[in-house]
Coordinates of C-alpha atoms in Angstrom, one line a residue:
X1 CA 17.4 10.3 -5.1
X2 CA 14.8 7.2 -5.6
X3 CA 11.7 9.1 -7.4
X4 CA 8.3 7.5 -6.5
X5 CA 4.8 8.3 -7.5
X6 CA 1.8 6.6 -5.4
X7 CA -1.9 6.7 -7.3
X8 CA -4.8 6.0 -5.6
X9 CA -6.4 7.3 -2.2
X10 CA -6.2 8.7 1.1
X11 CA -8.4 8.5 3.9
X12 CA -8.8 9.4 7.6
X13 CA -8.2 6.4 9.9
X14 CA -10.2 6.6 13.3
X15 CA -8.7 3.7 15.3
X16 CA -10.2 2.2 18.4
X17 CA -8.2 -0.4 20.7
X18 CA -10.5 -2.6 22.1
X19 CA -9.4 -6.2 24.3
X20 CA -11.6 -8.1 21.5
X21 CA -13.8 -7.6 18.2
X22 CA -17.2 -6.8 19.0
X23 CA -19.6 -10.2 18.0
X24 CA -23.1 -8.2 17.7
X25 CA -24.8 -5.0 18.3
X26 CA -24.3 -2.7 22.0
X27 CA -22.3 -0.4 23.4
X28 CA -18.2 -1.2 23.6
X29 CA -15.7 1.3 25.0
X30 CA -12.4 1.5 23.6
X31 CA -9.2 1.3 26.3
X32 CA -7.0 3.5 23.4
X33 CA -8.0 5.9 20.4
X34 CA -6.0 7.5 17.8
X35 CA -6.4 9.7 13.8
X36 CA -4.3 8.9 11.4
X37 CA -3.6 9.5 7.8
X38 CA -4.9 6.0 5.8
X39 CA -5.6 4.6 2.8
X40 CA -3.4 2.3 0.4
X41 CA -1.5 4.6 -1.4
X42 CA -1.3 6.9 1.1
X43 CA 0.5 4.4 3.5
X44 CA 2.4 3.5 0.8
X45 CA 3.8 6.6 0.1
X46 CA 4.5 7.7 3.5
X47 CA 6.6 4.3 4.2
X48 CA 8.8 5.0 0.4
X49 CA 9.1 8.6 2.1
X50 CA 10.8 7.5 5.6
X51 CA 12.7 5.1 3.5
X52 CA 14.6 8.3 1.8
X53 CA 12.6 8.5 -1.5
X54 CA 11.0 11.5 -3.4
X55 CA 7.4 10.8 -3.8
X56 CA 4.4 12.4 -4.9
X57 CA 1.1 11.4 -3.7
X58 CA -1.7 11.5 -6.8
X59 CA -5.0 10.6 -5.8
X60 CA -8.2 13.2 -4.8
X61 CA -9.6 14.8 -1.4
X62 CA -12.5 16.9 -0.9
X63 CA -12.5 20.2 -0.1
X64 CA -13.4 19.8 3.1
X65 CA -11.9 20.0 6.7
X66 CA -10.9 16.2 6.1
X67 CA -9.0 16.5 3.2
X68 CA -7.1 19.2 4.5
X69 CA -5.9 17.7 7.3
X70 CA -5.3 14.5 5.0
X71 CA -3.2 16.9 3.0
X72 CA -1.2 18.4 5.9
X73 CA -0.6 14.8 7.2
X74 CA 1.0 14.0 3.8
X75 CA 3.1 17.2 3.9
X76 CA 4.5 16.7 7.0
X77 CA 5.5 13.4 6.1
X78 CA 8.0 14.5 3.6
X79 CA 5.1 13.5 0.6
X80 CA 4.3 16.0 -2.2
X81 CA 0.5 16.8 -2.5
X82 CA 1.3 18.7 -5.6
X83 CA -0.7 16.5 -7.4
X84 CA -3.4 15.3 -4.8
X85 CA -7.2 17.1 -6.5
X86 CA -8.9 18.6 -4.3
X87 CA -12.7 18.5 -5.3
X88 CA -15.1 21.0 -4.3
X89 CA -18.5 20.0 -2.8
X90 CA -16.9 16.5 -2.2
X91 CA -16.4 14.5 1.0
X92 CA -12.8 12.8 1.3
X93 CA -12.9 9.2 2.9
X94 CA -12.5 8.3 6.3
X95 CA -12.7 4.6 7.7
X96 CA -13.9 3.6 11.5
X97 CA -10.9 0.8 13.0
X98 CA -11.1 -1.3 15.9
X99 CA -8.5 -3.2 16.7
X100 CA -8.2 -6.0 19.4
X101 CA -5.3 -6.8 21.8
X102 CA -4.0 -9.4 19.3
X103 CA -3.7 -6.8 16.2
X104 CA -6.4 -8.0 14.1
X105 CA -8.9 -5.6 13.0
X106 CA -12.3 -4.6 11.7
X107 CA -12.5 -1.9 9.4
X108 CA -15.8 0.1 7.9
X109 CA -15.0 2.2 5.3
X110 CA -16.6 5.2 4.1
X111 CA -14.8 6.2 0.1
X112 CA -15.7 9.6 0.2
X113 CA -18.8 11.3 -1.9
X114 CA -18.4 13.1 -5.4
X115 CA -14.8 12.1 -6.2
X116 CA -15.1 12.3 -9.7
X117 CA -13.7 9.2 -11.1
X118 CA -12.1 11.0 -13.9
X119 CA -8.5 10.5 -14.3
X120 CA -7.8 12.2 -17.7
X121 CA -6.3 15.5 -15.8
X122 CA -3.2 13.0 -15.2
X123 CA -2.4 13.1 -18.7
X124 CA -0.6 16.4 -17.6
X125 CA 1.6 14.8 -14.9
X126 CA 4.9 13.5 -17.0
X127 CA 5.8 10.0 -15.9
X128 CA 8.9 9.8 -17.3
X129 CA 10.3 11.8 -13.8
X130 CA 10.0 8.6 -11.5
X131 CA 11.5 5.5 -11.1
X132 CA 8.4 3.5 -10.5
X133 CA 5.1 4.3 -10.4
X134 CA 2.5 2.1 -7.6
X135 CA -1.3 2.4 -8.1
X136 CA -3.9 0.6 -5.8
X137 CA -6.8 -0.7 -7.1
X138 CA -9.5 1.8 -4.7
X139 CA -9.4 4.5 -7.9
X140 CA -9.3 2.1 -10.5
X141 CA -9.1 4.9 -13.3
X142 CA -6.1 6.6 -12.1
X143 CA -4.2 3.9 -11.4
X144 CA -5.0 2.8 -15.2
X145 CA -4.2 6.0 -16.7
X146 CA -1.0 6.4 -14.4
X147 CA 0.1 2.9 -15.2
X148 CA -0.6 3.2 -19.3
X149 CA 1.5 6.2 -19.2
X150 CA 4.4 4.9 -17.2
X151 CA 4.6 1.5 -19.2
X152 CA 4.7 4.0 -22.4
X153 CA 7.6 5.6 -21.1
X154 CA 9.3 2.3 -19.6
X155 CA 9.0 3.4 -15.9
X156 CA 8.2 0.0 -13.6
X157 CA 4.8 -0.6 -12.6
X158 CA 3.5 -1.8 -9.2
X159 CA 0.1 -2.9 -8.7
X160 CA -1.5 -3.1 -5.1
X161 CA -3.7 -6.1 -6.0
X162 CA -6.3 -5.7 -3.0
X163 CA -10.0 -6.5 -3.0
X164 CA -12.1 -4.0 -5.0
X165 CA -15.7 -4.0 -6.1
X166 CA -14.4 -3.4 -9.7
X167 CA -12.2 -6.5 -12.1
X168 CA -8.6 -5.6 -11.9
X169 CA -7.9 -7.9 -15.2
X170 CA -6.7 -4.2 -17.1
X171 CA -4.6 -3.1 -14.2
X172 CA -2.9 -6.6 -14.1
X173 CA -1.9 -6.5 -18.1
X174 CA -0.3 -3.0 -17.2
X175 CA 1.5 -4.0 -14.0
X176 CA 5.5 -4.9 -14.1
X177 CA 4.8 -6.4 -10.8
X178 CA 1.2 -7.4 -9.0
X179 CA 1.5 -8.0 -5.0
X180 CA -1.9 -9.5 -3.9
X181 CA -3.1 -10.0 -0.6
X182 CA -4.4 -13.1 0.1
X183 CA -8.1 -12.3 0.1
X184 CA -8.0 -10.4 -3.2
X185 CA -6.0 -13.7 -5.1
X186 CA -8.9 -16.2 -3.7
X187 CA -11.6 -13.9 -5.2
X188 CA -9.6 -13.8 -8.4
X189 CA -8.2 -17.5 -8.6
X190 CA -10.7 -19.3 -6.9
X191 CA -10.0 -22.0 -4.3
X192 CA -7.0 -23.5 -4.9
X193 CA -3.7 -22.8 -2.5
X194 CA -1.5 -20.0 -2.8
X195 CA 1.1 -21.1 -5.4
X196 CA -1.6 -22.6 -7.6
X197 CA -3.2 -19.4 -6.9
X198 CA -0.2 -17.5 -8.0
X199 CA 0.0 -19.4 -11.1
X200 CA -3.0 -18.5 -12.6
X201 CA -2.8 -15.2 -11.5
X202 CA 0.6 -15.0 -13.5
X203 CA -1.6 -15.9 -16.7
X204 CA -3.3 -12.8 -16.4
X205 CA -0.2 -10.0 -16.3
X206 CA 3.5 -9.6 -17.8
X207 CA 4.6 -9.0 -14.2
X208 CA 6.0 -10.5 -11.4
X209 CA 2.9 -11.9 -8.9
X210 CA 3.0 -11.9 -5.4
X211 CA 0.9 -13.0 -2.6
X212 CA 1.3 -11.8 1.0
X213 CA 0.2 -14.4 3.8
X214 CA 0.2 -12.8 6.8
X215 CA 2.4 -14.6 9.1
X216 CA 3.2 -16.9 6.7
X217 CA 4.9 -14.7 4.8
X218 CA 5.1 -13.7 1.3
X219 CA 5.5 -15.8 -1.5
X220 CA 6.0 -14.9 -5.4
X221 CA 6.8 -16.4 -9.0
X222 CA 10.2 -16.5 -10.3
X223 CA 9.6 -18.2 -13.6
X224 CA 9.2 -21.4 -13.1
X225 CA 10.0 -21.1 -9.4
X226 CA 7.7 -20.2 -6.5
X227 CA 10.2 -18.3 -3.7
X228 CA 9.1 -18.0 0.0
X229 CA 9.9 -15.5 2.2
X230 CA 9.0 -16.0 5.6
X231 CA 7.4 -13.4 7.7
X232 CA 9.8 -11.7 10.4
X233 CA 8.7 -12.5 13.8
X234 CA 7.2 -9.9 15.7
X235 CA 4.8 -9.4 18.9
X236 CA 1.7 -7.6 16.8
X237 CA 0.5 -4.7 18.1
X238 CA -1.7 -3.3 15.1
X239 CA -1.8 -4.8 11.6
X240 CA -3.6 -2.0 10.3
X241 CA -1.7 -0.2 7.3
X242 CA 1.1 -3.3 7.4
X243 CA 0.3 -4.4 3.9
X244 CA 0.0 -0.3 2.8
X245 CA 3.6 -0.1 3.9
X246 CA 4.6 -3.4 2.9
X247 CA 3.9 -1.9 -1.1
X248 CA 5.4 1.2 -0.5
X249 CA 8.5 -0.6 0.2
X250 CA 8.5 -3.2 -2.5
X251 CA 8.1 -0.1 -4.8
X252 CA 11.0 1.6 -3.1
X253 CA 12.9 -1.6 -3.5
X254 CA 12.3 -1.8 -6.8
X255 CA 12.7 1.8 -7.8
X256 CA 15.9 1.0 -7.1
X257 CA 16.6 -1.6 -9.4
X258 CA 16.4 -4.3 -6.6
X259 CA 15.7 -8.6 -7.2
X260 CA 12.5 -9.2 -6.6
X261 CA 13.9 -11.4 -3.5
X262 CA 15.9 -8.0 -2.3
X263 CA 12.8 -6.2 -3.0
X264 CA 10.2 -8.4 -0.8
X265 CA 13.1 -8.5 2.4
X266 CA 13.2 -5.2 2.4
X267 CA 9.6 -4.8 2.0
X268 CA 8.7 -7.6 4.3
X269 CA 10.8 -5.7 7.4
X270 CA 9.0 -3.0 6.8
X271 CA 5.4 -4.4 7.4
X272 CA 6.9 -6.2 10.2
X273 CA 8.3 -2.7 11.7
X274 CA 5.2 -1.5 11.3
X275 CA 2.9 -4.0 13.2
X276 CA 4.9 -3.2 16.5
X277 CA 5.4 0.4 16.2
X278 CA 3.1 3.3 16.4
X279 CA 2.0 5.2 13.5
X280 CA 4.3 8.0 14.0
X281 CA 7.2 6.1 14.0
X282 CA 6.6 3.0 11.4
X283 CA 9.6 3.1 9.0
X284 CA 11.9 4.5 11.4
X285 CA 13.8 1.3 11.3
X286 CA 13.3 0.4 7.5
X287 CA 14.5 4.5 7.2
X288 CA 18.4 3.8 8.9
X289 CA 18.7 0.4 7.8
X290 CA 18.2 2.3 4.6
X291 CA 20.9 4.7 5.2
X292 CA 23.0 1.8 6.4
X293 CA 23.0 -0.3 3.2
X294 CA 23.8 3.3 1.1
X295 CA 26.9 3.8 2.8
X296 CA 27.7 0.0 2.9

């Protein structure tokens, strides 16, 4: 079985459907509402789970009513908490989502209170057991420490390259393969388009860079080469967690030894599966097309 461990966080998504974004200050009422498990690695590691893998979920909650529930979630979901902290007198994160009847969002995010920052305890967690290790870039330290100790051991490396307050330059030398979004590679690269973009971002690691676009797709470096894959088409329901599940699949993808092209198909179906799906059901497909391609 495909062995995955996801570092970073998890937080509570409150969702709330409204026909448009709200412009300024009053009172709006939502049409729909709905909790869900969140967060980057999180999502990630719930989509590698409904695609058949093994995964462990390394990351910290508080010990609170919150991260409990948080903690349940990812246990029901077929993702090991084994080595999720939890940390007393701390508040886990939760993030406010409204989401309008296009699928576009607005998200305020609250990252929890007293997580300690410290990742040393994951010297203790052996690496060596998984077939690739993906880290987002919300708990920085972790996903350093997790990374360091998977390149030691020659395990594959997949950074979620999202915005953060904090430079990712030392998570990009450690990552085998960095998938930006398209904010996070403008803040990096500066203004210039995506596969100049790209390009200078590939200065910066060993690994393979990607950028995801949205509709437009996902693009990434193959040597010399800039490959395009284009985005499936889909009537958008929600795009919230789309990108989490699009990196939970790329690692699953390449856990399993698959091209990078192989890789961001597979990976690309996924966030398309989820935009039109509820959250209970988001790699359902991506889980027997899954099973489909095994026993091809």
């Amino acid at each position: 079985m495909t062995t995955l461990a996801c570092v970073g966080i998890t937080v509570e998504d409150r969702l709330y459907y409204l026909d448009a974004l709200p412009l300024g200050g009053g009172k709006y009422v939502a049409g729909d509402y709905q909790e869900a498990g969140g967060g980057p690695a999180a999502t990630a590691a719930v989509a590698a789970a409904r695609l058949g893998a093994q995964v462990d979920f390394i990351g910290r909650v508080g010990q609170d009513a919150c991260g409990a529930s948080l903690c349940a979630g990812l246990a029901a979901e077929g993702v090991s908490v084994r080595h999720c902290r939890r940390v007393a007198g701390a508040a886990s994160g939760q993030s406010a989502i409204v989401v309008d009847r296009h699928g576009e969002r607005m998200i305020i995010n609250f990252p929890g209170r007293a997580l300690a920052a410290d990742a040393a305890w994951l010297a203790e967690i052996d690496f060596r057991r998984y077939d690739a290790v993906l880290a987002d870039v919300r708990w920085p330290e972790g996903a350093q420490q997790a990374m360091t100790q998977a390149r030691a051991a020659g395990i594959p490396t997949v950074l979620d390259a999202d915005l953060t307050p904090q430079p990712i330059a030392p998570l990009l030398a450690l990552a085998d393969h960095a998938a930006f979004s398209w904010p996070a590679l403008q803040r990096l690269a500066g203004d210039l388009p995506p596969e100049a973009a790209l390009r200078r971002a590939a200065t910066m690691t060993p690994g393979t860079v990607y950028v995801t676009l949205g509709r437009e797709g996902c693009l990434w470096l193959e040597g010399a080469h800039c490959r395009h894959q284009p985005a499936f088409e889909v009537e958008v329901k929600d795009t919230t967690g789309a990108g989490d599940v699009f990196h939970g699949a790329l690692a699953w993808a390449i856990a399993r030894r698959a091209t990078p092209a192989e890789a961001v198909r597979w990976a690309s179906a996924a966030a398309a599966s989820r935009t039109v799906i509820n959250s209970a059901h988001f790699c359902h497909i991506m889980y027997k097309l899954a099973r489909n391609r095994t026993r091809r």
